[in-house]
Every structure is written in C-alpha cells, then in structure tokens.
mmCIF file of C-alpha atoms and ligand atoms in Angstrom:
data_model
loop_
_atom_site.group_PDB
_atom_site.id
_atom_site.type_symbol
_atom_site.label_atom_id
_atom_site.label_comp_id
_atom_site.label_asym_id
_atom_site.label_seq_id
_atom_site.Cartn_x
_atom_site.Cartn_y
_atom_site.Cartn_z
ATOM 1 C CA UNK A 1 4.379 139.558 -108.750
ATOM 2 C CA UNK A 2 4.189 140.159 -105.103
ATOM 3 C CA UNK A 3 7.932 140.815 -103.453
ATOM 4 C CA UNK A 4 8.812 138.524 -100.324
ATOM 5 C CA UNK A 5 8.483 141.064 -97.807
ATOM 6 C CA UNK A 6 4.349 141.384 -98.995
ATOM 7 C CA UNK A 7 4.310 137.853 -96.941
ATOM 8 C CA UNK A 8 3.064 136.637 -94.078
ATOM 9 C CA UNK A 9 5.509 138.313 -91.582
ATOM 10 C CA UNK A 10 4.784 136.267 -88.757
ATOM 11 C CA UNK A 11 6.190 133.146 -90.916
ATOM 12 C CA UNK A 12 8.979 135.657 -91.661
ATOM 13 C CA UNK A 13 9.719 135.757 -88.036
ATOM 14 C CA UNK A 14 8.993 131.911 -87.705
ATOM 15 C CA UNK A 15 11.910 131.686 -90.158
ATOM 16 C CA UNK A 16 13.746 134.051 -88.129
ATOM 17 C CA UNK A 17 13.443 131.729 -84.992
ATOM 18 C CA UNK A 18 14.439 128.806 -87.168
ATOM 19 C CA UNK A 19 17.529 130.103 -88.610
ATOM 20 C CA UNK A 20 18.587 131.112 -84.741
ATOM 21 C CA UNK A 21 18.351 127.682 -83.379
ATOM 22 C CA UNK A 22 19.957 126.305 -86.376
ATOM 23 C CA UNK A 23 22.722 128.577 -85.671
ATOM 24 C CA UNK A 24 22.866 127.851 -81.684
ATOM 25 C CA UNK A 25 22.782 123.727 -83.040
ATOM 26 C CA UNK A 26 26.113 121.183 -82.054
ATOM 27 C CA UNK A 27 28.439 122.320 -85.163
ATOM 28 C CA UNK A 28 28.281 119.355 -87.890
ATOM 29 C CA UNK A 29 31.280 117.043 -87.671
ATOM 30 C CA UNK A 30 33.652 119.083 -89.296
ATOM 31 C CA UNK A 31 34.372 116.018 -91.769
ATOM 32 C CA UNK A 32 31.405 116.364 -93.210
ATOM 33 C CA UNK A 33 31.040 119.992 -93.478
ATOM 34 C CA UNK A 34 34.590 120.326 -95.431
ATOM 35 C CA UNK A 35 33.733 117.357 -97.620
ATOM 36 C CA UNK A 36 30.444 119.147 -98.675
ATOM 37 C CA UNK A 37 32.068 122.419 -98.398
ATOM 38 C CA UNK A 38 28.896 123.804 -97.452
ATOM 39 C CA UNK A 39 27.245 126.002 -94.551
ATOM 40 C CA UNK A 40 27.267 124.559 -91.433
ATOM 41 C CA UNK A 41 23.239 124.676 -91.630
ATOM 42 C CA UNK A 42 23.365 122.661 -94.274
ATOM 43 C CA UNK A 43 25.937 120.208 -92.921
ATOM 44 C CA UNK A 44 23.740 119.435 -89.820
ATOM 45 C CA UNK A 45 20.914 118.515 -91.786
ATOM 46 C CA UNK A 46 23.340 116.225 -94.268
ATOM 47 C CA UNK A 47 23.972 114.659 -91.148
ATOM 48 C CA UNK A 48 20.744 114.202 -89.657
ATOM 49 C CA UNK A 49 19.713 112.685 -92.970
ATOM 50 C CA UNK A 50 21.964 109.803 -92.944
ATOM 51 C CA UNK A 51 22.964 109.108 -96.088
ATOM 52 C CA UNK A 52 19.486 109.500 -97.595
ATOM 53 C CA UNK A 53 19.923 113.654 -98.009
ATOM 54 C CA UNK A 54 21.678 113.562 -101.523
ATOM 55 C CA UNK A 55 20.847 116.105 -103.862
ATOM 56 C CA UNK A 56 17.673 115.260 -105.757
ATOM 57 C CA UNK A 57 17.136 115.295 -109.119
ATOM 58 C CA UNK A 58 13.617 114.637 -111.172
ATOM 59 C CA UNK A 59 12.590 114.528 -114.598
ATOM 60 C CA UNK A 60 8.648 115.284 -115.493
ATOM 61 C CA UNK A 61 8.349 114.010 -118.924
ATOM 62 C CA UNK A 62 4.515 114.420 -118.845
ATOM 63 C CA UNK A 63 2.175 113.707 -121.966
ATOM 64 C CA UNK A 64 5.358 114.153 -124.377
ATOM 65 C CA UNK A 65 7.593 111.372 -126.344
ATOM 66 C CA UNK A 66 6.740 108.055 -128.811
ATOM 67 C CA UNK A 67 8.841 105.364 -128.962
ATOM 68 C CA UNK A 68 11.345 106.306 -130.878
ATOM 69 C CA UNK A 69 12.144 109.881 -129.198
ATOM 70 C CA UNK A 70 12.193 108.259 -126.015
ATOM 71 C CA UNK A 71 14.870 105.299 -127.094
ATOM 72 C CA UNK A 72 16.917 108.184 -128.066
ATOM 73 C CA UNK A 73 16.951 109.862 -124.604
ATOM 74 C CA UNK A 74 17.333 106.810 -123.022
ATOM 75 C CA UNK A 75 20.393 105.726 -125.015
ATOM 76 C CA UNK A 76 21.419 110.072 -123.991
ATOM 77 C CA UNK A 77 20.700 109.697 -120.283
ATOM 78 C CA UNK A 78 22.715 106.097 -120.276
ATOM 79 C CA UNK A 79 25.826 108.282 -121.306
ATOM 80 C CA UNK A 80 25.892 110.633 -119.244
ATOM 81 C CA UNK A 81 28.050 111.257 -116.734
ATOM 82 C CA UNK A 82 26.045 112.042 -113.426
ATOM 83 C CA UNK A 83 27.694 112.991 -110.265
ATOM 84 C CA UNK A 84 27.610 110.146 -106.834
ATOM 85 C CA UNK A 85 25.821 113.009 -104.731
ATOM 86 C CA UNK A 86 23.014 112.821 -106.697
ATOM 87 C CA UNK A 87 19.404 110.605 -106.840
ATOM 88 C CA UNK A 88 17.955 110.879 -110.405
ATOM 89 C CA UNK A 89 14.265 109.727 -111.482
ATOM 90 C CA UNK A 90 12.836 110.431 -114.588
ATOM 91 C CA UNK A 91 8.497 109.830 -115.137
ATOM 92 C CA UNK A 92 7.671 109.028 -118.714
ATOM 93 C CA UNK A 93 4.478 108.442 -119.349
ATOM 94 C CA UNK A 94 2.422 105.087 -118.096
ATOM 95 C CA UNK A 95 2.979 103.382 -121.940
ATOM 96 C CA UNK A 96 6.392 103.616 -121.917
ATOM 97 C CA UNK A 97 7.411 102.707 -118.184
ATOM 98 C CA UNK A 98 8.122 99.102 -119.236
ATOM 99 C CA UNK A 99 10.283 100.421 -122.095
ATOM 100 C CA UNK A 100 12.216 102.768 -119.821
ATOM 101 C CA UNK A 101 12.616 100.102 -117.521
ATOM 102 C CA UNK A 102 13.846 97.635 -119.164
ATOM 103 C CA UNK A 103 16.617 99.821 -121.424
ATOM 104 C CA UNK A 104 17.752 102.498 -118.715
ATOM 105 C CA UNK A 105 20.533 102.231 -116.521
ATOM 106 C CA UNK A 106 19.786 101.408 -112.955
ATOM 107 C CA UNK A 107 21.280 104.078 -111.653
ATOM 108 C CA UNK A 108 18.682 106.700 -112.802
ATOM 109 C CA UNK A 109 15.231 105.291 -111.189
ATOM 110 C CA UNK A 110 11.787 105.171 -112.344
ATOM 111 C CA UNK A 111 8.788 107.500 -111.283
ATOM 112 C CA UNK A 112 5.200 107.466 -112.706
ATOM 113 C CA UNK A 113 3.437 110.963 -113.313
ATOM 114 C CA UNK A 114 0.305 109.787 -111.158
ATOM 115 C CA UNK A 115 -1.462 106.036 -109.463
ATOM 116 C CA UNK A 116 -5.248 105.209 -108.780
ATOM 117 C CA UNK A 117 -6.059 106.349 -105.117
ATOM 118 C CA UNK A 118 -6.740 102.807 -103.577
ATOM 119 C CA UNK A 119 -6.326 98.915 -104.690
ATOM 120 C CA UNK A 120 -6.844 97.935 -108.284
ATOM 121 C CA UNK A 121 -10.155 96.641 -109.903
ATOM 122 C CA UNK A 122 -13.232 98.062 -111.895
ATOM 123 C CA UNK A 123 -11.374 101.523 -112.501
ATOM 124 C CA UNK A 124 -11.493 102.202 -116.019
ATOM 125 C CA UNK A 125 -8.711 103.602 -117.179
ATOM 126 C CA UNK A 126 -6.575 103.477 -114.080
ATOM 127 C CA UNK A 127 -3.537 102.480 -113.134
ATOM 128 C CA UNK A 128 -2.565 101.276 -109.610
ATOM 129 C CA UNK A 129 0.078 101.044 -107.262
ATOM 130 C CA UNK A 130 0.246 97.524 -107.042
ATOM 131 C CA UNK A 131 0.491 97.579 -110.865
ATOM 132 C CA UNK A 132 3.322 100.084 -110.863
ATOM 133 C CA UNK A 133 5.668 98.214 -108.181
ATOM 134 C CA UNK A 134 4.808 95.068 -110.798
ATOM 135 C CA UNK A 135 6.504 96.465 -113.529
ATOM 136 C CA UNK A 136 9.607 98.192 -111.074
ATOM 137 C CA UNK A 137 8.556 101.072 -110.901
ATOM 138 C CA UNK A 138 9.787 102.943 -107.576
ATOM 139 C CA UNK A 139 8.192 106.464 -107.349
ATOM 140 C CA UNK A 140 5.267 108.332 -107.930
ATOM 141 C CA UNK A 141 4.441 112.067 -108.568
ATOM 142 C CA UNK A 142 1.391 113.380 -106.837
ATOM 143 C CA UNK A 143 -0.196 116.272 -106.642
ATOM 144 C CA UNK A 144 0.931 117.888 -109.089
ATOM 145 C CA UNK A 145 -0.579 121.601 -110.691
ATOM 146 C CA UNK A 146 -1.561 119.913 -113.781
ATOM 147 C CA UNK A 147 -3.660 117.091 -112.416
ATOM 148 C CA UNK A 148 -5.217 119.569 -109.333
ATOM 149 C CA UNK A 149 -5.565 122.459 -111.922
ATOM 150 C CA UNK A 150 -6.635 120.976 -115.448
ATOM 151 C CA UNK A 151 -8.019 117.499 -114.442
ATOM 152 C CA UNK A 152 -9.309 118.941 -110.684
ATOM 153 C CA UNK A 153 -7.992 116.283 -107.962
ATOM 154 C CA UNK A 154 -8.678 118.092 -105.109
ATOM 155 C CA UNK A 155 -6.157 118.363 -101.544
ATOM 156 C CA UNK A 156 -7.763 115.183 -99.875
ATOM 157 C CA UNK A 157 -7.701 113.071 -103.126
ATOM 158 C CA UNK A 158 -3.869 113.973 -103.043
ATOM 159 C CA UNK A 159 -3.237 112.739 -99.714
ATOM 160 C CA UNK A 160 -5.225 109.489 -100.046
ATOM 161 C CA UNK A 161 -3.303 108.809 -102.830
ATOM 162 C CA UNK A 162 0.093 109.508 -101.360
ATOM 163 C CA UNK A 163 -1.125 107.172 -98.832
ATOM 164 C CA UNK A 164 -2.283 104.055 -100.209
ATOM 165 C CA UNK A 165 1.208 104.840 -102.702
ATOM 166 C CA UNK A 166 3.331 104.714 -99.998
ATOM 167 C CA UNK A 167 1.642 101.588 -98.384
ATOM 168 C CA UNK A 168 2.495 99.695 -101.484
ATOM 169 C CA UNK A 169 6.020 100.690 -100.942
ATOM 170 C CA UNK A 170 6.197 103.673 -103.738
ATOM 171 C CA UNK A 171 8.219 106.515 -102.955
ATOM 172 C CA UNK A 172 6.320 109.544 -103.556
ATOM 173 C CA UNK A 173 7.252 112.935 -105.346
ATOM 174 C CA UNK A 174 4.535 114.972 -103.228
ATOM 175 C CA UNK A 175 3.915 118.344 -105.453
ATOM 176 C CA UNK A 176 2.805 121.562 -103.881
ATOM 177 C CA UNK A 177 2.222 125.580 -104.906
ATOM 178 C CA UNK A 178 0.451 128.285 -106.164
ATOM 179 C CA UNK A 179 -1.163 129.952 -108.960
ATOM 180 C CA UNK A 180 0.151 133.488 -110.208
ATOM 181 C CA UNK A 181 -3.116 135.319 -108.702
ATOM 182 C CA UNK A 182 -2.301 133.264 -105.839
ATOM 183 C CA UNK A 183 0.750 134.963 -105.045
ATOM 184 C CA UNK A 184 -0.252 138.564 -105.990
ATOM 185 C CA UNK A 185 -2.952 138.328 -103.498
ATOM 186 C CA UNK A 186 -0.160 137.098 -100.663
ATOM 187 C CA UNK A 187 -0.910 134.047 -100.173
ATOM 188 C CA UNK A 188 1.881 132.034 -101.299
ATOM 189 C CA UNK A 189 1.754 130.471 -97.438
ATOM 190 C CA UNK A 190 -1.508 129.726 -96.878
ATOM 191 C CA UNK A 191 -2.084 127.770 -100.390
ATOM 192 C CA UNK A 192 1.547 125.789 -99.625
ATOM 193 C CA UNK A 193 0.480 124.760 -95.934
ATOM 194 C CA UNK A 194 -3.320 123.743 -96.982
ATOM 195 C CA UNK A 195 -1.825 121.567 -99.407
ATOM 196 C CA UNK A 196 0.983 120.256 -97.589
ATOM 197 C CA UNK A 197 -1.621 119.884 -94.840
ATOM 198 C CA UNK A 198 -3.402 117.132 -97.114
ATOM 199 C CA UNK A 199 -0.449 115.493 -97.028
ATOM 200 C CA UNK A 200 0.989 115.444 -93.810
ATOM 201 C CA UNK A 201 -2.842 114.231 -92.168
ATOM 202 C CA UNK A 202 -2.343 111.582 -94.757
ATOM 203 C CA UNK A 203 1.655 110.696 -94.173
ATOM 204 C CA UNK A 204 2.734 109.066 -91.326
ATOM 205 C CA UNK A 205 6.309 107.964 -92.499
ATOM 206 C CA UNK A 206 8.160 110.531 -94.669
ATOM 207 C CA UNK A 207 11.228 108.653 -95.119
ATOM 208 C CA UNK A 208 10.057 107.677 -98.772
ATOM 209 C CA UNK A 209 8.681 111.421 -99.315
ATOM 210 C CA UNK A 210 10.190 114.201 -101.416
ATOM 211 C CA UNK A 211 8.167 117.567 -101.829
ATOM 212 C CA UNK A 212 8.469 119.613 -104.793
ATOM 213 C CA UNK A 213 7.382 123.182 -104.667
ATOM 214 C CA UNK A 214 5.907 123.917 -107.895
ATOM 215 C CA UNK A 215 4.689 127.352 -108.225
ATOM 216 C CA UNK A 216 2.038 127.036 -111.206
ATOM 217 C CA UNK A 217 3.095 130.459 -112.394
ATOM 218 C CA UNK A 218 6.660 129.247 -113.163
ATOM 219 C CA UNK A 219 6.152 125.758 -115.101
ATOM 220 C CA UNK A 220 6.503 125.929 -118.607
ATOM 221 C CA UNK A 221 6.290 129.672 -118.777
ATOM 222 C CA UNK A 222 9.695 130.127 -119.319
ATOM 223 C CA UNK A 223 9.694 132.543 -115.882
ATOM 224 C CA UNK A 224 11.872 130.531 -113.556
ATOM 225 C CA UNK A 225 11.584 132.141 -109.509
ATOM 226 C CA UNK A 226 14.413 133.685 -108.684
ATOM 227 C CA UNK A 227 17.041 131.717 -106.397
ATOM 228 C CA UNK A 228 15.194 133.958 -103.202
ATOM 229 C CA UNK A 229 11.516 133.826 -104.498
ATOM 230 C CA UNK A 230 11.687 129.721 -104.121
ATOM 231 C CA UNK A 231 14.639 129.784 -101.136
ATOM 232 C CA UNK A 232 11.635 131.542 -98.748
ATOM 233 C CA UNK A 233 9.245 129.005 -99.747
ATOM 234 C CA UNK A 234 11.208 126.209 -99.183
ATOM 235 C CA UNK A 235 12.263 127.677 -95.689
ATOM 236 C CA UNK A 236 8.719 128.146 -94.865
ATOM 237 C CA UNK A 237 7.441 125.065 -96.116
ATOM 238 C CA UNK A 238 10.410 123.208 -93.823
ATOM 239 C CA UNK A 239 9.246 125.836 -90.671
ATOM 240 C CA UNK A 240 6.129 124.464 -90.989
ATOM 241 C CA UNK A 241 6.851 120.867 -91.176
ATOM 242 C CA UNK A 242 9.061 121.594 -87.760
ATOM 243 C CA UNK A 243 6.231 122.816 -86.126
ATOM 244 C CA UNK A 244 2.998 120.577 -87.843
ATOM 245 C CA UNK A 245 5.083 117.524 -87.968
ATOM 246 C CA UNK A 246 7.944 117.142 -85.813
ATOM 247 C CA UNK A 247 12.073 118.397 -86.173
ATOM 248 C CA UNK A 248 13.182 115.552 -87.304
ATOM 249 C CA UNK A 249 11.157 115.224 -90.408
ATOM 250 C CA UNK A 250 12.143 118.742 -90.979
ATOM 251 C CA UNK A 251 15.560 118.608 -91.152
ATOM 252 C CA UNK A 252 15.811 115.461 -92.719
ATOM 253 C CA UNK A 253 12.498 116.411 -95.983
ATOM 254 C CA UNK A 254 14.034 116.948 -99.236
ATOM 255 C CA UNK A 255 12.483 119.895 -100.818
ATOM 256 C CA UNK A 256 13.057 120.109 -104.228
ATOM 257 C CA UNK A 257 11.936 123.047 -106.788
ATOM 258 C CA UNK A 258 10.581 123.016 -110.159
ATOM 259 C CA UNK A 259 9.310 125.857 -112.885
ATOM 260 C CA UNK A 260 11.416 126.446 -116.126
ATOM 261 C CA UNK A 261 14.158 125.289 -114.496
ATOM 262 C CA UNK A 262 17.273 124.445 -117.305
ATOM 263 C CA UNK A 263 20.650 124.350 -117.672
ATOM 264 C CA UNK A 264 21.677 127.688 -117.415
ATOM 265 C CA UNK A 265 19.459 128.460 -114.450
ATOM 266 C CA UNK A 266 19.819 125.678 -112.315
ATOM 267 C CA UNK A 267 23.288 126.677 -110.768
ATOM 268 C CA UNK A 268 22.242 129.222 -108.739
ATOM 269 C CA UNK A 269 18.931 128.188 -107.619
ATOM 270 C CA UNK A 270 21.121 124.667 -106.509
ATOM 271 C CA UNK A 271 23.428 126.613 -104.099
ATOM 272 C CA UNK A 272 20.395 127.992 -101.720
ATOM 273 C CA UNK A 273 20.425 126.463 -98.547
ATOM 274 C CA UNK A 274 16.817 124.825 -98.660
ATOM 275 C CA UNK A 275 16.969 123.888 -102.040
ATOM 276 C CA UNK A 276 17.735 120.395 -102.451
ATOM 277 C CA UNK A 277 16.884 119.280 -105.895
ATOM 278 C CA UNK A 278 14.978 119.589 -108.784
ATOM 279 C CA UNK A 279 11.428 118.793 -110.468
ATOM 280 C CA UNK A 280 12.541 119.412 -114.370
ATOM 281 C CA UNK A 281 9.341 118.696 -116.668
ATOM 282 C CA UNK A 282 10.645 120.555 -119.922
ATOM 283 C CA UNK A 283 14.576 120.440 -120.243
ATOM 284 C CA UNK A 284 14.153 116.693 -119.175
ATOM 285 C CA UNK A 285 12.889 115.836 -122.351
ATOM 286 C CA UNK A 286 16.698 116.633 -123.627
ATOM 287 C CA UNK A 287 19.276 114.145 -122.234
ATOM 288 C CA UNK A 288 22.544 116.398 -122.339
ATOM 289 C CA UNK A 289 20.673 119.422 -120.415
ATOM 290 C CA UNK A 290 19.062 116.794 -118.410
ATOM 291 C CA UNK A 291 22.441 115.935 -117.209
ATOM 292 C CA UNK A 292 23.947 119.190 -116.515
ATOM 293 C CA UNK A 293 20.947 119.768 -114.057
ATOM 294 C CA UNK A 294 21.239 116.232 -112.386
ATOM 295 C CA UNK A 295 25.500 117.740 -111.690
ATOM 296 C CA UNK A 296 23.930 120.804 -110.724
ATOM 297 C CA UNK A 297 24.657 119.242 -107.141
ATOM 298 C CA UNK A 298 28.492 120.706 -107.445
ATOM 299 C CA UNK A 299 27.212 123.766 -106.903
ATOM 300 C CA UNK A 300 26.294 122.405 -103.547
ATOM 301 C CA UNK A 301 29.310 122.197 -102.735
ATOM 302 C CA UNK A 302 30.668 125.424 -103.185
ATOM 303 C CA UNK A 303 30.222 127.182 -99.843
ATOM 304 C CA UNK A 304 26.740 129.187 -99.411
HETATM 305 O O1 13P B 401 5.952 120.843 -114.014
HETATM 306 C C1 13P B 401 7.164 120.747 -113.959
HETATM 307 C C2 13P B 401 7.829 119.544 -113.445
HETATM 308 O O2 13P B 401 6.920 118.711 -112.798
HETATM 309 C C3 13P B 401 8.030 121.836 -114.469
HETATM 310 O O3 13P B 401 7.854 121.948 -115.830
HETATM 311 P P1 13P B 401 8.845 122.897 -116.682
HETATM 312 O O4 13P B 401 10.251 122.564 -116.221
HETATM 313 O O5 13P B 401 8.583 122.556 -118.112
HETATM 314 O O6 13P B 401 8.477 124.306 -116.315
#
C-alpha cells in the first residue's frame, strides 16, 4: 500500500495552503463551536452549511436481503435510538423500496443503489428517476465501484446520470475512488479528481449532493483505511472542489467515507476533520451495528 507522503506533493502543499486560510478565517461563533465541541475548522464549515452539514450516515444494502430478513431490520432500525445530529438513508434493493417505504420510520430516508440515465420508456430492465420519486424515494447512489468496476459505467455515464437524478429532484450519493493497484502506483489523486471531474462538468447545484470516497481496495475486504489514509483524501478531494468549483461548495460538500467500515471502527475514522459521514454496505445489513455507526456522530463532538 503506498504511504501518504508517496502522493502528489504539490496537492500536499495545496492542502497546506488550505489549512492556512482556514486558520487565518473569522473564528466560528463561539456558540456553535462549544455546542459541537469541535475544531474551530470544523465549526466554520458547520456554519457555512446552515443547518444542512449534519453528520451523514448511509446504508448500502446492495444485492442482499428477501422479504423476510429485511422486515426484520426494518422493525431493528425502527428501534433504534439515533442521535438529532445525524441524516440516515439506507438503499435496499429496487424490489423492496416500496416495502421499506411504506414500514420504516420517516426519520431514516430512502436511497436507491442506482436510476436509468435519462427519462423513462423502452429501457428494458430499467428503472428511472421519475419512477423512484413515484414511489418516495429521495436519494440515489451513483457511481459507485461495483457498477463502474463489475457492470463498466464509465465517468461520463456517471455524471449524466447524477444529472438528469438531480433534475427530477433526487438527492444523489455521488461515489468516487480507487482500485488497490491504483494507489500503489500513486495515483490515488488523479483517479479521485477524473472522477469527481465527471461529476462536477455534470453538477451545477450541489446542495442535494453528498460524495462518498470509496476506495475499491477497502469495501468488503475487511481492510478499513486508516483514520489518515481516508482524512488526506477527503482533504484533497474538498481542495479540489475549492479550486474546480468554487469555496463555497467546498466548505459546505459532505464527504462521507466507506470500506469495511463497522462498529468498532467507525469512532475514530468519525472524529477526522473532513470526515463527515459514512457509506456502510456490509454492517448495514445488521440493525443494532447499523445504529451504533449512525451515533458515531458523538464522536464529532469530542474536540479534534
Ligand atoms: O461499498 C460500500 C458501501 O457502498 C462499502 O461496503 P462494505 O462496508 O461492505 O465494505
């Protein structure tokens, strides 16, 4: 596995340059800042956010469940507990949408795993946007390694998709990262800015936008990053955004993670700075753990 420091340095000293103007930023209204109990870097971009920069939380349920195994997380996840700073979306498969729908709590909302790139009609075997706001469903994951790797939607497919999803008013879980030969060869950068390059010619609003960094290497492997292997990408990826897309968008992006993340792991990868959620496709599938990663957020709010 390639350490940090065999990357890109001049995005190193991007971040650099980042982290000093963050630092020479109006403090955050202290309010805020003690209420989070977080850094003040942190606490400016809470602020610039607005309300919408809570703690993200998604669950991946891919090609997995039947009926019956998915009433029974339901009727888990609609006992949980889950924490107020928190969003939570879970993406079962197309079948059982409706079912999900219409038996989970409304405070955990409702993703699909992938739409048809345009308007509905002779596409066999599709399903559309329009047909996924029909049945209340409010997100959409795109991109992810699994349909660009095995099924072999390529970077401009993506962002046509994430385009016509987010004209039809879906909220879209935009997935990005790179294969393990990927990253020994060093370039961990260059294959997270193509892709999030396909996006951004393809996004104009980002409000409704989450990215998840997905390195391939780290789902379902069982080999989580470490806390500083996905804090650097996530710092670079939001670099780039300030200078391919504006500031504002920037501070404001969530960028979540996801790779074998689980219950025991997700505390410390929740309490870097860049990190602001999780893409869970695993340790979803089990409503207690599911849970404890969702509350993850407290860890937030311990100070960084
Ligand atoms: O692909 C993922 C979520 O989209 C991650 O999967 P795992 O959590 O099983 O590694």
């Amino acid at each position: 596995m390639a350490a940090p420091s065999s990357l890109a340095s001049s995005h190193l000293s991007r971040l650099a340059d980042v982290r000093r103007a963050a630092a020479s930023a109006a403090p955050a209204p202290q309010n805020q800042q003690l209420r989070l109990g977080c850094s003040r870097r942190r606490a400016q971009r809470l602020v610039a956010m607005a309300g919408s920069g809570k703690f993200f939380v998604g669950g991946n349920w891919k090609c997995n469940g039947t009926k019956e195994s998915i009433s029974k997380l339901i009727s888990d996840l609609n006992a949980a507990t889950l924490e107020n700073d928190v969003d939570v979306v879970v993406a079962p498969p197309f079948i059982y949408i409706d079912q999900v729908k219409s038996s989970l709590t409304d405070r955990i909302e409702v993703s699909a795993q992938n739409t048809w790139i345009g308007k509905g009609g002779a596409f066999t075997g599709e399903i559309s946007a329009e047909q996924l706001v029909d049945i209340g469903c409010q997100w959409v994951i795109l991109g992810h390694s699994e349909r660009r790797h095995v099924i072999g939607e390529d970077d401009q497919f993506i962002g046509k998709k994430a385009a016509y999803a987010l004209s039809q008013n879906l909220k879209v879980m935009a997935c990005i990262g790179e294969l393990l030969e990927e990253r020994e060869a060093g370039k961990t950068f260059d294959v997270c800015f193509k892709q999030m390059k396909a996006f951004a010619d393809n996004i104009t609003d980002w409000t409704n936008v989450v990215i998840a960094y997905e390195p391939v290497w780290a789902i379902g492997t069982g080999k989580v990053a470490s806390p500083e292997q996905a804090q650097e990408v996530h710092a670079a990826v939001r670099d780039w955004l300030k200078t391919n897309v504006s500031a504002d968008v920037a501070s404001t992006v969530r960028i979540i993670y996801g790779g074998s993340v689980n219950a025991a792991n997700c505390a410390e990868l929740a309490k870097k700075e860049d990190i602001d959620g999780f893409l869970v496709g695993g340790a979803s599938l089990k409503g207690p753990d599911f849970a404890t990663i969702c509350n993850s957020v407290t860890s937030k709010k311990v100070t960084a």
